[in-house]
Amino acid sequence: PCRGPALTSAASQCSNRRMPTDKYHIAWFALLALLAWPLTALSAEYRCREGATPPAVHEEPELRVASLNIAHGRGDALNQMLIGQGQIEGNLDAAGTLMTRTGAQVVALQELDVESLWSGGFDHARRLLDASHHDCVTIGLHARTWLYQFGTGLLSSVSLTDPRMTTFEPTPPTTTKGLVSATLHWRDGEQIREVRLASVHLDFSRKKAREKQLEEIISAINESPVPIIIMGDFNEPWDDDSVVRRLVEEAGLVAFQPDAENLATYKDKRLDWILTSAELEFVEYAVLDQLVSDHRLVVARLRWRGES
């Protein structure tokens, strides 16, 4: 698998739903991991709907972004293998409708399945394109076996370039995680600037695994010559030893009201985040109540710092 700095632009180098802690489900997941023989990882893929002509440059002064752990299309069900394809399609359609309602030009997705036997055997990315106002998708498949293939993605209504993927080191018995990224061209006054967008998913079971994954992210951000917007399921809230706090402090990023108590994204915890480089500022930030997954959709409006 590609392990280069996926956040880096062309100018440089190449939760799961938190499983219940009872012994039965841990043993079941371990057995599933043993049965699921890994396949070779692919490079990041970028594709658009047939006939789509998304703009090459985002011309608006503000950019709307969102992030959602789509949970393999299972909605609020316990597991995607316990529901039928029709219900999964309905869950994805509801998610696409919600994304359209937000007006987000880019949506970061985690646990995005592509033709996985355990989630209906069809392309969830294509279904979301059909159900939303987005034209293109960037996909990084980090976990691939005969039973499933899924990872992170970026739905977009504007063209993205230089798609890249980083797959983290395997963390058995949990499925492999990673990030996918691409470059957005966005007007800032008289100039057109590049912004690197990334969708990330960190391991849910072990803090040491998340800390190791964090090192790769910080290294990639520090090597990037352009601003970053990194979104996703970090599987940690904001506290003294949080990987989210470390990422903000060590990579010079900005988090919106990190101590806020009204922005929970998974049950009563804030595990999903939108973080940006200091060149950008938040105009608005919200977590939507409508449930289309076991996680809530996070939405933010951004602009170049200094603009009124």
PDB file of N, CA and C in Angstrom, residues 218-281:
ATOM      1  N   ILE A 218       0.948  14.323  11.016  1.00  0.00           N
ATOM      2  CA  ILE A 218       1.709  15.535  11.340  1.00  0.00           C
ATOM      3  C   ILE A 218       2.866  15.709  10.373  1.00  0.00           C
ATOM      4  N   SER A 219       3.566  14.630  10.068  1.00  0.00           N
ATOM      5  CA  SER A 219       4.685  14.693   9.123  1.00  0.00           C
ATOM      6  C   SER A 219       4.219  15.177   7.760  1.00  0.00           C
ATOM      7  N   ALA A 220       3.086  14.652   7.291  1.00  0.00           N
ATOM      8  CA  ALA A 220       2.577  15.042   5.982  1.00  0.00           C
ATOM      9  C   ALA A 220       2.150  16.503   5.957  1.00  0.00           C
ATOM     10  N   ILE A 221       1.480  16.965   7.019  1.00  0.00           N
ATOM     11  CA  ILE A 221       1.044  18.356   7.077  1.00  0.00           C
ATOM     12  C   ILE A 221       2.234  19.291   7.108  1.00  0.00           C
ATOM     13  N   ASN A 222       3.237  18.961   7.884  1.00  0.00           N
ATOM     14  CA  ASN A 222       4.411  19.827   7.993  1.00  0.00           C
ATOM     15  C   ASN A 222       5.197  19.903   6.687  1.00  0.00           C
ATOM     16  N   GLU A 223       5.047  18.876   5.829  1.00  0.00           N
ATOM     17  CA  GLU A 223       5.735  18.889   4.546  1.00  0.00           C
ATOM     18  C   GLU A 223       4.932  19.593   3.462  1.00  0.00           C
ATOM     19  N   SER A 224       3.666  19.857   3.714  1.00  0.00           N
ATOM     20  CA  SER A 224       2.811  20.444   2.689  1.00  0.00           C
ATOM     21  C   SER A 224       3.053  21.940   2.555  1.00  0.00           C
ATOM     22  N   PRO A 225       3.224  22.444   1.329  1.00  0.00           N
ATOM     23  CA  PRO A 225       3.434  23.876   1.136  1.00  0.00           C
ATOM     24  C   PRO A 225       2.133  24.663   1.047  1.00  0.00           C
ATOM     25  N   VAL A 226       0.983  24.006   1.154  1.00  0.00           N
ATOM     26  CA  VAL A 226      -0.299  24.699   0.998  1.00  0.00           C
ATOM     27  C   VAL A 226      -1.157  24.477   2.241  1.00  0.00           C
ATOM     28  N   PRO A 227      -2.154  25.347   2.456  1.00  0.00           N
ATOM     29  CA  PRO A 227      -3.058  25.178   3.602  1.00  0.00           C
ATOM     30  C   PRO A 227      -3.799  23.844   3.551  1.00  0.00           C
ATOM     31  N   ILE A 228      -4.235  23.388   4.723  1.00  0.00           N
ATOM     32  CA  ILE A 228      -4.872  22.086   4.884  1.00  0.00           C
ATOM     33  C   ILE A 228      -6.245  22.237   5.535  1.00  0.00           C
ATOM     34  N   ILE A 229      -7.201  21.459   5.059  1.00  0.00           N
ATOM     35  CA  ILE A 229      -8.457  21.239   5.772  1.00  0.00           C
ATOM     36  C   ILE A 229      -8.552  19.739   5.974  1.00  0.00           C
ATOM     37  N   ILE A 230      -8.449  19.285   7.214  1.00  0.00           N
ATOM     38  CA  ILE A 230      -8.472  17.855   7.494  1.00  0.00           C
ATOM     39  C   ILE A 230      -9.706  17.535   8.324  1.00  0.00           C
ATOM     40  N   MET A 231     -10.488  16.580   7.838  1.00  0.00           N
ATOM     41  CA  MET A 231     -11.787  16.272   8.426  1.00  0.00           C
ATOM     42  C   MET A 231     -11.901  14.768   8.648  1.00  0.00           C
ATOM     43  N   GLY A 232     -12.678  14.386   9.653  1.00  0.00           N
ATOM     44  CA  GLY A 232     -12.906  12.961   9.791  1.00  0.00           C
ATOM     45  C   GLY A 232     -13.198  12.497  11.193  1.00  0.00           C
ATOM     46  N   ASP A 233     -13.154  11.170  11.321  1.00  0.00           N
ATOM     47  CA  ASP A 233     -13.424  10.482  12.576  1.00  0.00           C
ATOM     48  C   ASP A 233     -12.092  10.165  13.246  1.00  0.00           C
ATOM     49  N   PHE A 234     -11.741  10.971  14.248  1.00  0.00           N
ATOM     50  CA  PHE A 234     -10.472  10.812  14.956  1.00  0.00           C
ATOM     51  C   PHE A 234     -10.601   9.868  16.146  1.00  0.00           C
ATOM     52  N   ASN A 235     -11.814   9.505  16.481  1.00  0.00           N
ATOM     53  CA  ASN A 235     -12.081   8.578  17.584  1.00  0.00           C
ATOM     54  C   ASN A 235     -11.523   9.049  18.912  1.00  0.00           C
ATOM     55  N   GLU A 236     -11.415  10.368  19.080  1.00  0.00           N
ATOM     56  CA  GLU A 236     -11.008  10.939  20.373  1.00  0.00           C
ATOM     57  C   GLU A 236     -11.632  12.311  20.544  1.00  0.00           C
ATOM     58  N   PRO A 237     -12.021  12.638  21.775  1.00  0.00           N
ATOM     59  CA  PRO A 237     -12.477  13.994  22.098  1.00  0.00           C
ATOM     60  C   PRO A 237     -11.273  14.894  22.379  1.00  0.00           C
ATOM     61  N   TRP A 238     -11.554  16.099  22.796  1.00  0.00           N
ATOM     62  CA  TRP A 238     -10.503  17.066  23.129  1.00  0.00           C
ATOM     63  C   TRP A 238     -10.198  16.971  24.630  1.00  0.00           C
ATOM     64  N   ASP A 239      -9.008  16.508  24.969  1.00  0.00           N
ATOM     65  CA  ASP A 239      -8.570  16.520  26.360  1.00  0.00           C
ATOM     66  C   ASP A 239      -7.058  16.676  26.381  1.00  0.00           C
ATOM     67  N   ASP A 240      -6.461  16.568  27.551  1.00  0.00           N
ATOM     68  CA  ASP A 240      -5.043  16.906  27.698  1.00  0.00           C
ATOM     69  C   ASP A 240      -4.123  16.071  26.817  1.00  0.00           C
ATOM     70  N   ASP A 241      -4.410  14.774  26.663  1.00  0.00           N
ATOM     71  CA  ASP A 241      -3.520  13.918  25.880  1.00  0.00           C
ATOM     72  C   ASP A 241      -4.171  13.442  24.589  1.00  0.00           C
ATOM     73  N   SER A 242      -5.162  14.184  24.102  1.00  0.00           N
ATOM     74  CA  SER A 242      -5.889  13.816  22.899  1.00  0.00           C
ATOM     75  C   SER A 242      -5.016  13.921  21.649  1.00  0.00           C
ATOM     76  N   VAL A 243      -5.186  12.979  20.728  1.00  0.00           N
ATOM     77  CA  VAL A 243      -4.464  13.073  19.455  1.00  0.00           C
ATOM     78  C   VAL A 243      -4.958  14.280  18.660  1.00  0.00           C
ATOM     79  N   VAL A 244      -6.220  14.657  18.859  1.00  0.00           N
ATOM     80  CA  VAL A 244      -6.747  15.841  18.170  1.00  0.00           C
ATOM     81  C   VAL A 244      -6.031  17.092  18.666  1.00  0.00           C
ATOM     82  N   ARG A 245      -5.873  17.198  19.967  1.00  0.00           N
ATOM     83  CA  ARG A 245      -5.177  18.358  20.540  1.00  0.00           C
ATOM     84  C   ARG A 245      -3.718  18.393  20.088  1.00  0.00           C
ATOM     85  N   ARG A 246      -3.084  17.234  20.064  1.00  0.00           N
ATOM     86  CA  ARG A 246      -1.698  17.164  19.594  1.00  0.00           C
ATOM     87  C   ARG A 246      -1.586  17.599  18.141  1.00  0.00           C
ATOM     88  N   LEU A 247      -2.520  17.151  17.321  1.00  0.00           N
ATOM     89  CA  LEU A 247      -2.497  17.511  15.906  1.00  0.00           C
ATOM     90  C   LEU A 247      -2.624  19.016  15.731  1.00  0.00           C
ATOM     91  N   VAL A 248      -3.542  19.623  16.462  1.00  0.00           N
ATOM     92  CA  VAL A 248      -3.727  21.068  16.384  1.00  0.00           C
ATOM     93  C   VAL A 248      -2.466  21.804  16.824  1.00  0.00           C
ATOM     94  N   GLU A 249      -1.903  21.385  17.947  1.00  0.00           N
ATOM     95  CA  GLU A 249      -0.761  22.104  18.507  1.00  0.00           C
ATOM     96  C   GLU A 249       0.524  21.871  17.728  1.00  0.00           C
ATOM     97  N   GLU A 250       0.760  20.652  17.264  1.00  0.00           N
ATOM     98  CA  GLU A 250       2.028  20.329  16.619  1.00  0.00           C
ATOM     99  C   GLU A 250       2.035  20.612  15.122  1.00  0.00           C
ATOM    100  N   ALA A 251       0.860  20.706  14.515  1.00  0.00           N
ATOM    101  CA  ALA A 251       0.806  20.984  13.078  1.00  0.00           C
ATOM    102  C   ALA A 251       0.278  22.386  12.790  1.00  0.00           C
ATOM    103  N   GLY A 252       0.058  23.174  13.831  1.00  0.00           N
ATOM    104  CA  GLY A 252      -0.364  24.554  13.643  1.00  0.00           C
ATOM    105  C   GLY A 252      -1.752  24.694  13.055  1.00  0.00           C
ATOM    106  N   LEU A 253      -2.671  23.810  13.452  1.00  0.00           N
ATOM    107  CA  LEU A 253      -4.025  23.852  12.931  1.00  0.00           C
ATOM    108  C   LEU A 253      -4.963  24.578  13.896  1.00  0.00           C
ATOM    109  N   VAL A 254      -6.198  24.790  13.430  1.00  0.00           N
ATOM    110  CA  VAL A 254      -7.200  25.485  14.222  1.00  0.00           C
ATOM    111  C   VAL A 254      -8.410  24.577  14.375  1.00  0.00           C
ATOM    112  N   ALA A 255      -8.920  24.453  15.609  1.00  0.00           N
ATOM    113  CA  ALA A 255     -10.153  23.713  15.886  1.00  0.00           C
ATOM    114  C   ALA A 255     -11.207  24.704  16.344  1.00  0.00           C
ATOM    115  N   PHE A 256     -12.440  24.484  15.944  1.00  0.00           N
ATOM    116  CA  PHE A 256     -13.531  25.372  16.338  1.00  0.00           C
ATOM    117  C   PHE A 256     -13.990  25.020  17.747  1.00  0.00           C
ATOM    118  N   GLN A 257     -13.887  25.971  18.659  1.00  0.00           N
ATOM    119  CA  GLN A 257     -14.359  25.824  20.032  1.00  0.00           C
ATOM    120  C   GLN A 257     -14.138  24.405  20.561  1.00  0.00           C
ATOM    121  N   PRO A 258     -12.889  23.998  20.707  1.00  0.00           N
ATOM    122  CA  PRO A 258     -12.607  22.601  21.067  1.00  0.00           C
ATOM    123  C   PRO A 258     -13.187  22.158  22.396  1.00  0.00           C
ATOM    124  N   ASP A 259     -13.447  23.091  23.300  1.00  0.00           N
ATOM    125  CA  ASP A 259     -13.993  22.731  24.614  1.00  0.00           C
ATOM    126  C   ASP A 259     -15.517  22.798  24.669  1.00  0.00           C
ATOM    127  N   ALA A 260     -16.153  23.092  23.536  1.00  0.00           N
ATOM    128  CA  ALA A 260     -17.615  23.205  23.523  1.00  0.00           C
ATOM    129  C   ALA A 260     -18.261  21.886  23.931  1.00  0.00           C
ATOM    130  N   GLU A 261     -19.349  21.974  24.665  1.00  0.00           N
ATOM    131  CA  GLU A 261     -20.027  20.780  25.160  1.00  0.00           C
ATOM    132  C   GLU A 261     -21.282  20.444  24.362  1.00  0.00           C
ATOM    133  N   ASN A 262     -21.568  21.208  23.321  1.00  0.00           N
ATOM    134  CA  ASN A 262     -22.797  20.996  22.543  1.00  0.00           C
ATOM    135  C   ASN A 262     -22.510  20.540  21.115  1.00  0.00           C
ATOM    136  N   LEU A 263     -21.331  19.932  20.883  1.00  0.00           N
ATOM    137  CA  LEU A 263     -20.955  19.524  19.533  1.00  0.00           C
ATOM    138  C   LEU A 263     -20.627  18.028  19.469  1.00  0.00           C
ATOM    139  N   ALA A 264     -21.320  17.229  20.264  1.00  0.00           N
ATOM    140  CA  ALA A 264     -21.092  15.784  20.252  1.00  0.00           C
ATOM    141  C   ALA A 264     -21.468  15.203  18.889  1.00  0.00           C
ATOM    142  N   THR A 265     -20.669  14.256  18.408  1.00  0.00           N
ATOM    143  CA  THR A 265     -20.904  13.658  17.098  1.00  0.00           C
ATOM    144  C   THR A 265     -21.188  12.160  17.167  1.00  0.00           C
ATOM    145  N   TYR A 266     -20.835  11.518  18.268  1.00  0.00           N
ATOM    146  CA  TYR A 266     -21.123  10.100  18.469  1.00  0.00           C
ATOM    147  C   TYR A 266     -21.613   9.922  19.892  1.00  0.00           C
ATOM    148  N   LYS A 267     -22.898   9.652  20.030  1.00  0.00           N
ATOM    149  CA  LYS A 267     -23.524   9.610  21.354  1.00  0.00           C
ATOM    150  C   LYS A 267     -23.241  10.937  22.050  1.00  0.00           C
ATOM    151  N   ASP A 268     -22.555  10.922  23.203  1.00  0.00           N
ATOM    152  CA  ASP A 268     -22.289  12.178  23.905  1.00  0.00           C
ATOM    153  C   ASP A 268     -20.840  12.634  23.758  1.00  0.00           C
ATOM    154  N   LYS A 269     -20.133  12.077  22.755  1.00  0.00           N
ATOM    155  CA  LYS A 269     -18.720  12.396  22.575  1.00  0.00           C
ATOM    156  C   LYS A 269     -18.480  13.129  21.263  1.00  0.00           C
ATOM    157  N   ARG A 270     -17.526  14.025  21.263  1.00  0.00           N
ATOM    158  CA  ARG A 270     -17.118  14.724  20.044  1.00  0.00           C
ATOM    159  C   ARG A 270     -15.890  14.006  19.478  1.00  0.00           C
ATOM    160  N   LEU A 271     -16.142  13.095  18.553  1.00  0.00           N
ATOM    161  CA  LEU A 271     -15.080  12.282  17.965  1.00  0.00           C
ATOM    162  C   LEU A 271     -14.752  12.691  16.537  1.00  0.00           C
ATOM    163  N   ASP A 272     -15.655  13.447  15.909  1.00  0.00           N
ATOM    164  CA  ASP A 272     -15.494  13.847  14.509  1.00  0.00           C
ATOM    165  C   ASP A 272     -15.176  15.334  14.465  1.00  0.00           C
ATOM    166  N   TRP A 273     -14.159  15.708  13.664  1.00  0.00           N
ATOM    167  CA  TRP A 273     -13.634  17.064  13.710  1.00  0.00           C
ATOM    168  C   TRP A 273     -13.375  17.603  12.307  1.00  0.00           C
ATOM    169  N   ILE A 274     -13.443  18.924  12.195  1.00  0.00           N
ATOM    170  CA  ILE A 274     -12.964  19.650  11.022  1.00  0.00           C
ATOM    171  C   ILE A 274     -11.887  20.605  11.521  1.00  0.00           C
ATOM    172  N   LEU A 275     -10.674  20.432  11.033  1.00  0.00           N
ATOM    173  CA  LEU A 275      -9.524  21.241  11.450  1.00  0.00           C
ATOM    174  C   LEU A 275      -8.948  21.945  10.224  1.00  0.00           C
ATOM    175  N   THR A 276      -8.425  23.143  10.405  1.00  0.00           N
ATOM    176  CA  THR A 276      -7.892  23.898   9.276  1.00  0.00           C
ATOM    177  C   THR A 276      -6.547  24.539   9.605  1.00  0.00           C
ATOM    178  N   SER A 277      -5.824  24.875   8.559  1.00  0.00           N
ATOM    179  CA  SER A 277      -4.617  25.681   8.726  1.00  0.00           C
ATOM    180  C   SER A 277      -5.005  27.096   9.145  1.00  0.00           C
ATOM    181  N   ALA A 278      -4.038  27.827   9.676  1.00  0.00           N
ATOM    182  CA  ALA A 278      -4.307  29.159  10.216  1.00  0.00           C
ATOM    183  C   ALA A 278      -4.657  30.179   9.135  1.00  0.00           C
ATOM    184  N   GLU A 279      -4.370  29.876   7.870  1.00  0.00           N
ATOM    185  CA  GLU A 279      -4.723  30.796   6.787  1.00  0.00           C
ATOM    186  C   GLU A 279      -6.233  30.903   6.579  1.00  0.00           C
ATOM    187  N   LEU A 280      -6.961  29.949   7.154  1.00  0.00           N
ATOM    188  CA  LEU A 280      -8.412  29.922   7.028  1.00  0.00           C
ATOM    189  C   LEU A 280      -9.061  30.177   8.378  1.00  0.00           C
ATOM    190  N   GLU A 281     -10.312  30.612   8.343  1.00  0.00           N
ATOM    191  CA  GLU A 281     -11.048  30.823   9.590  1.00  0.00           C
ATOM    192  C   GLU A 281     -12.469  30.295   9.457  1.00  0.00           C
TER     193      GLU A 281
END
